[in-house]
mmCIF file of C-alpha atoms in Angstrom:
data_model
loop_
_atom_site.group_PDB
_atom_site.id
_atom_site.type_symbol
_atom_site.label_atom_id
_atom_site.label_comp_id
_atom_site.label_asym_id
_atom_site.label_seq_id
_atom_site.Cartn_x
_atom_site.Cartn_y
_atom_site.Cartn_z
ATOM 1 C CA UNK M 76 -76.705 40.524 -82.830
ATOM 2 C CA UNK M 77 -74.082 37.953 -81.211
ATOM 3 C CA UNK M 78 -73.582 34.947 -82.398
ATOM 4 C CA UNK M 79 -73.709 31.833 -80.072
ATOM 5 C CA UNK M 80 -69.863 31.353 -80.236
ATOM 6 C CA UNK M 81 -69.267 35.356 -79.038
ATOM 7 C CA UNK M 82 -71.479 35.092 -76.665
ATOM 8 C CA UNK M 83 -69.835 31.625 -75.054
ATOM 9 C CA UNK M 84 -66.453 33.290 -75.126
ATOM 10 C CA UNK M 85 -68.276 36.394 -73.368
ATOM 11 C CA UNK M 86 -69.453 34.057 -70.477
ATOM 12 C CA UNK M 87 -65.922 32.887 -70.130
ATOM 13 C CA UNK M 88 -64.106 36.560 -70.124
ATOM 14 C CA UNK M 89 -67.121 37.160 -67.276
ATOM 15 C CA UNK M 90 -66.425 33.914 -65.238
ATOM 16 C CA UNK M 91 -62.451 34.870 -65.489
ATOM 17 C CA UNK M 92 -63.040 37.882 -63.606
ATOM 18 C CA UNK M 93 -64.864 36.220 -61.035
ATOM 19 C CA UNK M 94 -61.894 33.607 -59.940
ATOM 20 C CA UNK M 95 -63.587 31.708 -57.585
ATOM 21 C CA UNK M 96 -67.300 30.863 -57.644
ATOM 22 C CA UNK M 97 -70.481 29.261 -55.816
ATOM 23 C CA UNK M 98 -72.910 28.273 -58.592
ATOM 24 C CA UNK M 99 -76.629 26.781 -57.348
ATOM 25 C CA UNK M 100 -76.400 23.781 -59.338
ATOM 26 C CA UNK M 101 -80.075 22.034 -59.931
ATOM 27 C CA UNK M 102 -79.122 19.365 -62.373
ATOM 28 C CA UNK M 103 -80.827 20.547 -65.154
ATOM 29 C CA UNK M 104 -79.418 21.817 -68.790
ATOM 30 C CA UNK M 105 -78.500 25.753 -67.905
ATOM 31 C CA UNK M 106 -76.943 24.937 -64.482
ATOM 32 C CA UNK M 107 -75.016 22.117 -65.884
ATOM 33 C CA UNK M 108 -73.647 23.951 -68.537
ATOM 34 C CA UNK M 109 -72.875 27.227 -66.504
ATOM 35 C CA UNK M 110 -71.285 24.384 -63.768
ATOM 36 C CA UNK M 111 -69.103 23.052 -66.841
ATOM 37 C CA UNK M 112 -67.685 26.184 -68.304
ATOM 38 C CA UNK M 113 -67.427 27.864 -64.226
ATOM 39 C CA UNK M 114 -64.362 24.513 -64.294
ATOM 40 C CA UNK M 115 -63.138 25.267 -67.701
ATOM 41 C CA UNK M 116 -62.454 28.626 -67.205
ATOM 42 C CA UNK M 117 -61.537 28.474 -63.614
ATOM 43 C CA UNK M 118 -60.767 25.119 -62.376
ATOM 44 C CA UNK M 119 -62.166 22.570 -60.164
ATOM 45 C CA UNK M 120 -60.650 24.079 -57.580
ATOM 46 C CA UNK M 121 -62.284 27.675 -57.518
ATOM 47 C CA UNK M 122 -66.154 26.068 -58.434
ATOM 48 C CA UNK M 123 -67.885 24.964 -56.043
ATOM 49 C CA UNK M 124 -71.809 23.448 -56.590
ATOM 50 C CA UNK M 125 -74.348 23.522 -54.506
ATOM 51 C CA UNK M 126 -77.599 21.039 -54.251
ATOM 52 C CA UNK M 127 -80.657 22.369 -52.662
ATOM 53 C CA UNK M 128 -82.855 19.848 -51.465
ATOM 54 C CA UNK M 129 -86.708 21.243 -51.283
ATOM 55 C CA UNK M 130 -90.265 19.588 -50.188
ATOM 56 C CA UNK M 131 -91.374 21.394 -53.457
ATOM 57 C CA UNK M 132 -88.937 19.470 -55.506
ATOM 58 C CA UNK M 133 -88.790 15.621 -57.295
ATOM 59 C CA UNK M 134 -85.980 13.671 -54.780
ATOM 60 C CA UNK M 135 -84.892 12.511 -57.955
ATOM 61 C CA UNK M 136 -83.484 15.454 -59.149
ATOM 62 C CA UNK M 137 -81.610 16.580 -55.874
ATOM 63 C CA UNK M 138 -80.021 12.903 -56.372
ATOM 64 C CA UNK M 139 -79.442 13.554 -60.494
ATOM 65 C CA UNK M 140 -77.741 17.071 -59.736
ATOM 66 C CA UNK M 141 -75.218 15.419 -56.957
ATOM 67 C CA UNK M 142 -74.438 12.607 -59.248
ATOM 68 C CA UNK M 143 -73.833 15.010 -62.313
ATOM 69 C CA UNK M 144 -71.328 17.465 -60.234
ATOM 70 C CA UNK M 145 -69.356 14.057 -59.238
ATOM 71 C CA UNK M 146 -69.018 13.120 -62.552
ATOM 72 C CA UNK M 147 -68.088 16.563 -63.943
ATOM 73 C CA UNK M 148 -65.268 16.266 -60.863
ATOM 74 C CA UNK M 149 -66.653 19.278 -59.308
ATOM 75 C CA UNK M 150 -66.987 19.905 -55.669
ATOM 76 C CA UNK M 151 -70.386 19.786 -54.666
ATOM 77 C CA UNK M 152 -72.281 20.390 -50.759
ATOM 78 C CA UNK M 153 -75.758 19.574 -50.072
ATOM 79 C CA UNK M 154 -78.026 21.654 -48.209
ATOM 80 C CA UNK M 155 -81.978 21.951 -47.650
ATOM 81 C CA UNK M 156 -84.778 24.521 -47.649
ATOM 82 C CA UNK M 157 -88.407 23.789 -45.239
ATOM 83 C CA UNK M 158 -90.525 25.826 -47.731
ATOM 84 C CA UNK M 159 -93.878 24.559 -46.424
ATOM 85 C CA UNK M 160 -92.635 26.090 -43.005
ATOM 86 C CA UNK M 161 -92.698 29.488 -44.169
ATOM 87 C CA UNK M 162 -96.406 31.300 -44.191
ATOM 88 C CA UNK M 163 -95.380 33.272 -47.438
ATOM 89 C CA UNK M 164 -94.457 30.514 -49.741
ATOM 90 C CA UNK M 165 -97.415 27.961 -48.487
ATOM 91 C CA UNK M 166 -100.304 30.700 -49.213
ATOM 92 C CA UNK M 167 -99.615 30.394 -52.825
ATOM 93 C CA UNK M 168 -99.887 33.575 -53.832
ATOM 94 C CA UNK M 169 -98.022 35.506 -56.931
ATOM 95 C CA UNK M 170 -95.617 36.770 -54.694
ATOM 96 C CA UNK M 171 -94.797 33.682 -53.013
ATOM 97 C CA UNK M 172 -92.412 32.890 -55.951
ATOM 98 C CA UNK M 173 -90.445 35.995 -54.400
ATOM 99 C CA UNK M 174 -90.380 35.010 -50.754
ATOM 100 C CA UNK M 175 -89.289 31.062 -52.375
ATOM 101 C CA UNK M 176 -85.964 32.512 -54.087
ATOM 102 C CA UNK M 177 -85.401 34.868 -51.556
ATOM 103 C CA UNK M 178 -85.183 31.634 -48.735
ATOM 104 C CA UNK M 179 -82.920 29.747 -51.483
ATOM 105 C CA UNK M 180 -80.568 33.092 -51.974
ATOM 106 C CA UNK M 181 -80.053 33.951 -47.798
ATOM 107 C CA UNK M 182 -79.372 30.185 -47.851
ATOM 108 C CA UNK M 183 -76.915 30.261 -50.722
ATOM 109 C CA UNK M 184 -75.584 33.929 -49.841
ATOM 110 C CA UNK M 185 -75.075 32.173 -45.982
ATOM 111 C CA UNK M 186 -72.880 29.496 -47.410
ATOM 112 C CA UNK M 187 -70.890 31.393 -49.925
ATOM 113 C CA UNK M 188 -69.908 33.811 -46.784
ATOM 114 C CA UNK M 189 -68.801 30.653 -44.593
ATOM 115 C CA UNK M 190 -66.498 29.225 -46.878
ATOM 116 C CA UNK M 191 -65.042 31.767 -48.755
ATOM 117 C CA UNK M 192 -66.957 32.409 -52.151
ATOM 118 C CA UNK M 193 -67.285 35.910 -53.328
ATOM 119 C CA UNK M 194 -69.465 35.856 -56.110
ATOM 120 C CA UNK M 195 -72.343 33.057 -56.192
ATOM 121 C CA UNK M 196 -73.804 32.125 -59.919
ATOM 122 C CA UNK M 197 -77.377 31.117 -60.696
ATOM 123 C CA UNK M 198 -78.547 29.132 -63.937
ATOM 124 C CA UNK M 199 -80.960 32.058 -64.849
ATOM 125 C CA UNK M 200 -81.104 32.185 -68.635
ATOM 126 C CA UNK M 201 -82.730 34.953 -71.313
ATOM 127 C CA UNK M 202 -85.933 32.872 -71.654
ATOM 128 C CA UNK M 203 -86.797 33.429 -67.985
ATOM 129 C CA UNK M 204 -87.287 37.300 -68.833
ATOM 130 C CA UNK M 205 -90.240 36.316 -70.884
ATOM 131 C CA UNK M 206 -92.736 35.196 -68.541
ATOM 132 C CA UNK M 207 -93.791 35.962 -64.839
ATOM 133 C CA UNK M 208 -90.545 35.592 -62.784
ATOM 134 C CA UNK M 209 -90.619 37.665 -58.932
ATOM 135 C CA UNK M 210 -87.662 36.074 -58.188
ATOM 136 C CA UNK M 211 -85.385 38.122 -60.737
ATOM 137 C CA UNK M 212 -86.155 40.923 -58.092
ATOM 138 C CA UNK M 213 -84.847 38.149 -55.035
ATOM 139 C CA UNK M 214 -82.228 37.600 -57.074
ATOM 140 C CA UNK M 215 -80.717 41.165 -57.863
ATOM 141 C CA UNK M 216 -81.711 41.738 -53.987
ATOM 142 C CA UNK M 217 -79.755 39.462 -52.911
ATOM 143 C CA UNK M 218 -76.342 40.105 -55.421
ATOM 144 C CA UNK M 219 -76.910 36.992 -56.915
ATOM 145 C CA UNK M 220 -75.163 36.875 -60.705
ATOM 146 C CA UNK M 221 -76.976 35.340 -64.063
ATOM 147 C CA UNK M 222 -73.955 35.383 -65.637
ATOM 148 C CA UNK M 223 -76.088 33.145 -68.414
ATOM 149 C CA UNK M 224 -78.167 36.111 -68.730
ATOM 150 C CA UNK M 225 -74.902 38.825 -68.485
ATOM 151 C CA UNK M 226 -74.018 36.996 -71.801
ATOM 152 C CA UNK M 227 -77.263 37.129 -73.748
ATOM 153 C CA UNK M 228 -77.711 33.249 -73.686
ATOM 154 C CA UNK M 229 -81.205 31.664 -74.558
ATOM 155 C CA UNK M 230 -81.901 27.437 -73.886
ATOM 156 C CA UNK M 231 -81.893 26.836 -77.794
ATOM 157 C CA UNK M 232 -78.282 28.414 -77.522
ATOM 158 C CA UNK M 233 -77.382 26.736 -73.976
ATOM 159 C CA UNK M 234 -78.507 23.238 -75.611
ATOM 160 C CA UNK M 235 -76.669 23.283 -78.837
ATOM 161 C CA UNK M 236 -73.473 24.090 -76.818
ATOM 162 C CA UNK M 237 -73.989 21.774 -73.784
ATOM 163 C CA UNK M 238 -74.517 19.271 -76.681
ATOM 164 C CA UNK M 239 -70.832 20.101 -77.670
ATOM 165 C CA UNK M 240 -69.862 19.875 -74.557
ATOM 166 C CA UNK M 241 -70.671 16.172 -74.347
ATOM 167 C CA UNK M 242 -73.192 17.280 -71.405
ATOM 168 C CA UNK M 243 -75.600 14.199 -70.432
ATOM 169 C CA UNK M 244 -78.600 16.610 -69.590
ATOM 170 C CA UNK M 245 -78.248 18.435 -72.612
ATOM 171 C CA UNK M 246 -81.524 18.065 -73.727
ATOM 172 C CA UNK M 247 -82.502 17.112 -70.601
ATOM 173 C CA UNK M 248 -86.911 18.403 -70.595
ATOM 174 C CA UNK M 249 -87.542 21.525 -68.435
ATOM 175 C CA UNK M 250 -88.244 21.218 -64.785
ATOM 176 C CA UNK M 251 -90.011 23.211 -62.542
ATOM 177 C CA UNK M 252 -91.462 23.453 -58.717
ATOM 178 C CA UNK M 253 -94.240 21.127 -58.182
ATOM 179 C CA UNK M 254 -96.155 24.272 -56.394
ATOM 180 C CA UNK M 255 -96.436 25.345 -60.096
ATOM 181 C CA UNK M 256 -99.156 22.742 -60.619
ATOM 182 C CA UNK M 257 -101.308 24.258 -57.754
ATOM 183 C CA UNK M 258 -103.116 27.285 -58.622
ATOM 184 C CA UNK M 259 -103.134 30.763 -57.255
ATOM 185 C CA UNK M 260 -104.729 30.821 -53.811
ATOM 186 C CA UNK M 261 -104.972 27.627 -53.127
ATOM 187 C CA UNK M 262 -102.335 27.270 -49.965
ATOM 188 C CA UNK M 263 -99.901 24.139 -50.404
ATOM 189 C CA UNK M 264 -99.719 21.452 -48.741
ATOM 190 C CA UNK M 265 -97.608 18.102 -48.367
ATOM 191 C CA UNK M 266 -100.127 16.044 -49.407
ATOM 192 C CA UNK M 267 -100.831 18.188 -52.500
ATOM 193 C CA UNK M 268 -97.794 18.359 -53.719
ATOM 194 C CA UNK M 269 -97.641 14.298 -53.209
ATOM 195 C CA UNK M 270 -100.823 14.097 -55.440
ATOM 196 C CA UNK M 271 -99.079 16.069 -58.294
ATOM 197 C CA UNK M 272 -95.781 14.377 -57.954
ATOM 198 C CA UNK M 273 -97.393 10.551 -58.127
ATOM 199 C CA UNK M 274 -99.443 10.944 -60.886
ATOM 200 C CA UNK M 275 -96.840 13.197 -63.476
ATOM 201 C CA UNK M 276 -94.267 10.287 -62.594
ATOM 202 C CA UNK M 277 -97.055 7.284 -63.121
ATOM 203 C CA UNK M 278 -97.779 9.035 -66.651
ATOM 204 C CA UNK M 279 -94.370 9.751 -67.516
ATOM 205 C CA UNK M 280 -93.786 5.625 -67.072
ATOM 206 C CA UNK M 281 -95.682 5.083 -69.492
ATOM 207 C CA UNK M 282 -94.144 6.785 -72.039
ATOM 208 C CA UNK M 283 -94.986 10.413 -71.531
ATOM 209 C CA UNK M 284 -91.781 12.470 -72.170
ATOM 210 C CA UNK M 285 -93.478 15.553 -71.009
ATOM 211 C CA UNK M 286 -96.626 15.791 -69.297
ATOM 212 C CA UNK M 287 -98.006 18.148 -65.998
ATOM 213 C CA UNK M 288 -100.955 17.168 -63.880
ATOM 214 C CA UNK M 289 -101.932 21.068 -62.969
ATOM 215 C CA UNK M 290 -104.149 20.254 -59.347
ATOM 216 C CA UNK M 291 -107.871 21.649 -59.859
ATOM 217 C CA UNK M 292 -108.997 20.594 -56.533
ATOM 218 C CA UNK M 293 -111.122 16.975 -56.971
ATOM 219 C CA UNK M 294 -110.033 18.010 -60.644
ATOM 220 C CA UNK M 295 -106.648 16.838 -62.461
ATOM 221 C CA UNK M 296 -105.797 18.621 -65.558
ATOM 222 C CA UNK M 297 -103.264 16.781 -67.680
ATOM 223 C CA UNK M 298 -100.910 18.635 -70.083
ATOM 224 C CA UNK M 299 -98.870 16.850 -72.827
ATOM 225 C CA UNK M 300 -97.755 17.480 -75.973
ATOM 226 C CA UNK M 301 -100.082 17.576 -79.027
ATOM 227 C CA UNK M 302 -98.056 14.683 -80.498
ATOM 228 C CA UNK M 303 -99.034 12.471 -77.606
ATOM 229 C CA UNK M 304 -102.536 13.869 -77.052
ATOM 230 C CA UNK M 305 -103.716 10.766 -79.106
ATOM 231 C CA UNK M 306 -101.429 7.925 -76.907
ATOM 232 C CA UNK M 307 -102.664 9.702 -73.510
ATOM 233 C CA UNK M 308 -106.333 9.224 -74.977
ATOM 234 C CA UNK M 309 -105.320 5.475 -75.560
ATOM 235 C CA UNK M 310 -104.386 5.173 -71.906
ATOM 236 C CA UNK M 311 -107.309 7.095 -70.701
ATOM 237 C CA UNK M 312 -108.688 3.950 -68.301
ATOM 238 C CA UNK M 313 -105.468 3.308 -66.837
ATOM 239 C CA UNK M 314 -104.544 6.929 -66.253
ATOM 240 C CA UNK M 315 -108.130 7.570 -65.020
ATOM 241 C CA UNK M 316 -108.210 4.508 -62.429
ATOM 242 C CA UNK M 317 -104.428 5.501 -61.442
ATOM 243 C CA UNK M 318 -105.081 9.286 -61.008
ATOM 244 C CA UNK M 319 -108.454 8.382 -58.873
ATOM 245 C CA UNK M 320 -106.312 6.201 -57.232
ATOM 246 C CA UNK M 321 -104.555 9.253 -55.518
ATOM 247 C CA UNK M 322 -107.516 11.184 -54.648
ATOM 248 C CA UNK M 323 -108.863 12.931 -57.398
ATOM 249 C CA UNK M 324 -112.274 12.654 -58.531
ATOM 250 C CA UNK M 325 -112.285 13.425 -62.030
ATOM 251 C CA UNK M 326 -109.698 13.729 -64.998
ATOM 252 C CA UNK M 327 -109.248 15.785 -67.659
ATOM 253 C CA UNK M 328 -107.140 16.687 -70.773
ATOM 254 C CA UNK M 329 -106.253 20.196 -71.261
ATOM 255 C CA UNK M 330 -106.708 20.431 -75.003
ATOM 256 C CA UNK M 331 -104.282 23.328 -75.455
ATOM 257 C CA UNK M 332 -101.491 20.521 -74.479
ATOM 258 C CA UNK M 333 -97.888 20.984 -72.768
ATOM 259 C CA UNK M 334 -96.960 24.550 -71.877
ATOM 260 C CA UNK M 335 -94.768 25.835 -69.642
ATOM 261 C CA UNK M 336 -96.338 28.657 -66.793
ATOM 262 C CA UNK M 337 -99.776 27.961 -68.033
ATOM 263 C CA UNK M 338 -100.607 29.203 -64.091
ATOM 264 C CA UNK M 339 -99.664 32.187 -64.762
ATOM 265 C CA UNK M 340 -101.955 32.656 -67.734
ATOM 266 C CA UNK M 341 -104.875 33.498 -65.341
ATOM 267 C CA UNK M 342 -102.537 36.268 -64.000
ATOM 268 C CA UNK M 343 -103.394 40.125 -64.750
ATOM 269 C CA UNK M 344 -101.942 43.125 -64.394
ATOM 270 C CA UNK M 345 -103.921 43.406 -61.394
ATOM 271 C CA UNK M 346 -103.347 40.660 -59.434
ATOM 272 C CA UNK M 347 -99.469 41.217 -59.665
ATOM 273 C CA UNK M 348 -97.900 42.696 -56.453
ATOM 274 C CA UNK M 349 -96.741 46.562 -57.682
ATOM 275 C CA UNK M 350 -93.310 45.537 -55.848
ATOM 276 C CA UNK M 351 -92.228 42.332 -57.681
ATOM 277 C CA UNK M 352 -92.804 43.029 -61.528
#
């Protein structure tokens, strides 16, 4: 097996032989640190990053990731994606993960053709082979590289050298699309994905350094970790008159805690379209 160190200077022989790149850059921990060693081993010059604004996305984040490419001194162009305007992605459906990466990499794909990219990277790491992820098939559709996953690279491993990198989002906690709160079937909506994104950021002010709100209909399911399971119990009034507050009628605490794709854990092999996979 490869040790972290071989597999870094793997990345880098890979990212040589690519001399001039277009990495989607979302702000967070394996984009950052694919961003950072995309200048190292090519330059400034020959990176470029680009910030995709999305309705299913915190605004926050679009402004973090713009922020972080000016400080690294990278080049960095802005561009947007009307998810809730396309049919596929707004029915909420397993496959509509597909049809969502497959709108970012035409977009991405458009602007690497314009102005002169060859290759263009995404932050894709090892860890996303382990759960339900359609849009590795958008992705290879598309020629999009993983160069992250090329070299073998898992987040414990992209952490512990973005740390050594002096990276600011380092340890930055995972983020996702705010559709990933809705369940299966139940079509998105604006006002949805308002409810979802008002009450994880009213929770996370008051302390919470992870926590989902998972939308249940009238229902709001709250996910945190099990060492703050007690503190969010503490805060139940507050949380409960908040979260009622935005329209839900009752509130709950899954007792399972935080977990990443926890959606997806109703999923069978069933229900999964035979030509995503």
């Amino acid at each position: 097996m490869m040790e972290m160190t071989e597999k870094n200077a793997q990345l880098g022989e890979i990212l040589q032989g690519m001399k001039k790149v277009l990495v989607a850059f979302s702000g967070g921990v394996d984009s950052a640190f694919l961003l950072r060693r995309a200048q190292q081993e090519l330059g400034a010059d020959n990176v470029l990053a680009v910030v995709v604004a999305s309705e299913l996305f915190r605004e926050e984040e679009f402004d973090g990731a713009i922020a972080l490419a000016e400080k690294l001194g990278i080049p960095v162009k802005q561009t947007a994606m009307k998810e809730l305007e396309n049919e596929a992605i707004v029915a909420n459906t397993p496959e509509s993960w597909y049809h969502s990466k497959k709108m970012l990499y035409s977009r991405l794909n458009e602007m690497a053709m314009a102005l002169d990219y060859p290759y263009v990277l995404d932050g894709m790491i090892m860890d996303d082979k382990l759960d339900f992820r359609p849009g590795l098939r958008a992705r290879t559709e598309a020629g999009v590289r993983s160069v992250l996953q090329e070299a073998v690279l898992y987040k414990k491993e992209i952490r512990e050298l973005s740390k050594e990198l002096d990276l600011p989002v380092w340890n930055k906690p995972v983020s996702c699309s705010l559709a990933s709160r809705i369940p299966y079937g139940v079509r998105l909506d604006q006002q949805k994905i308002d409810q979802v994104n008002k009450a994880e950021r009213f929770i996370a002010s008051l302390g919470f350094d992870m926590v989902r709100v998972r939308h249940h209909g009238d229902i709001a399911r709250i996910e945190v970790s099990s060492e703050q399971a007690a503190n969010l119990i503490a805060r139940a009034e507050q949380i409960d008159t908040a979260l009622k507050g935005l329209g839900f009628s009752y509130i709950a605490m899954d007792l399972r805690g935080y977990r990443t794709g926890s959606m997806n854990e109703t999923l069978t092999e069933e229900s999964l379209p035979s030509h995503i996979g």
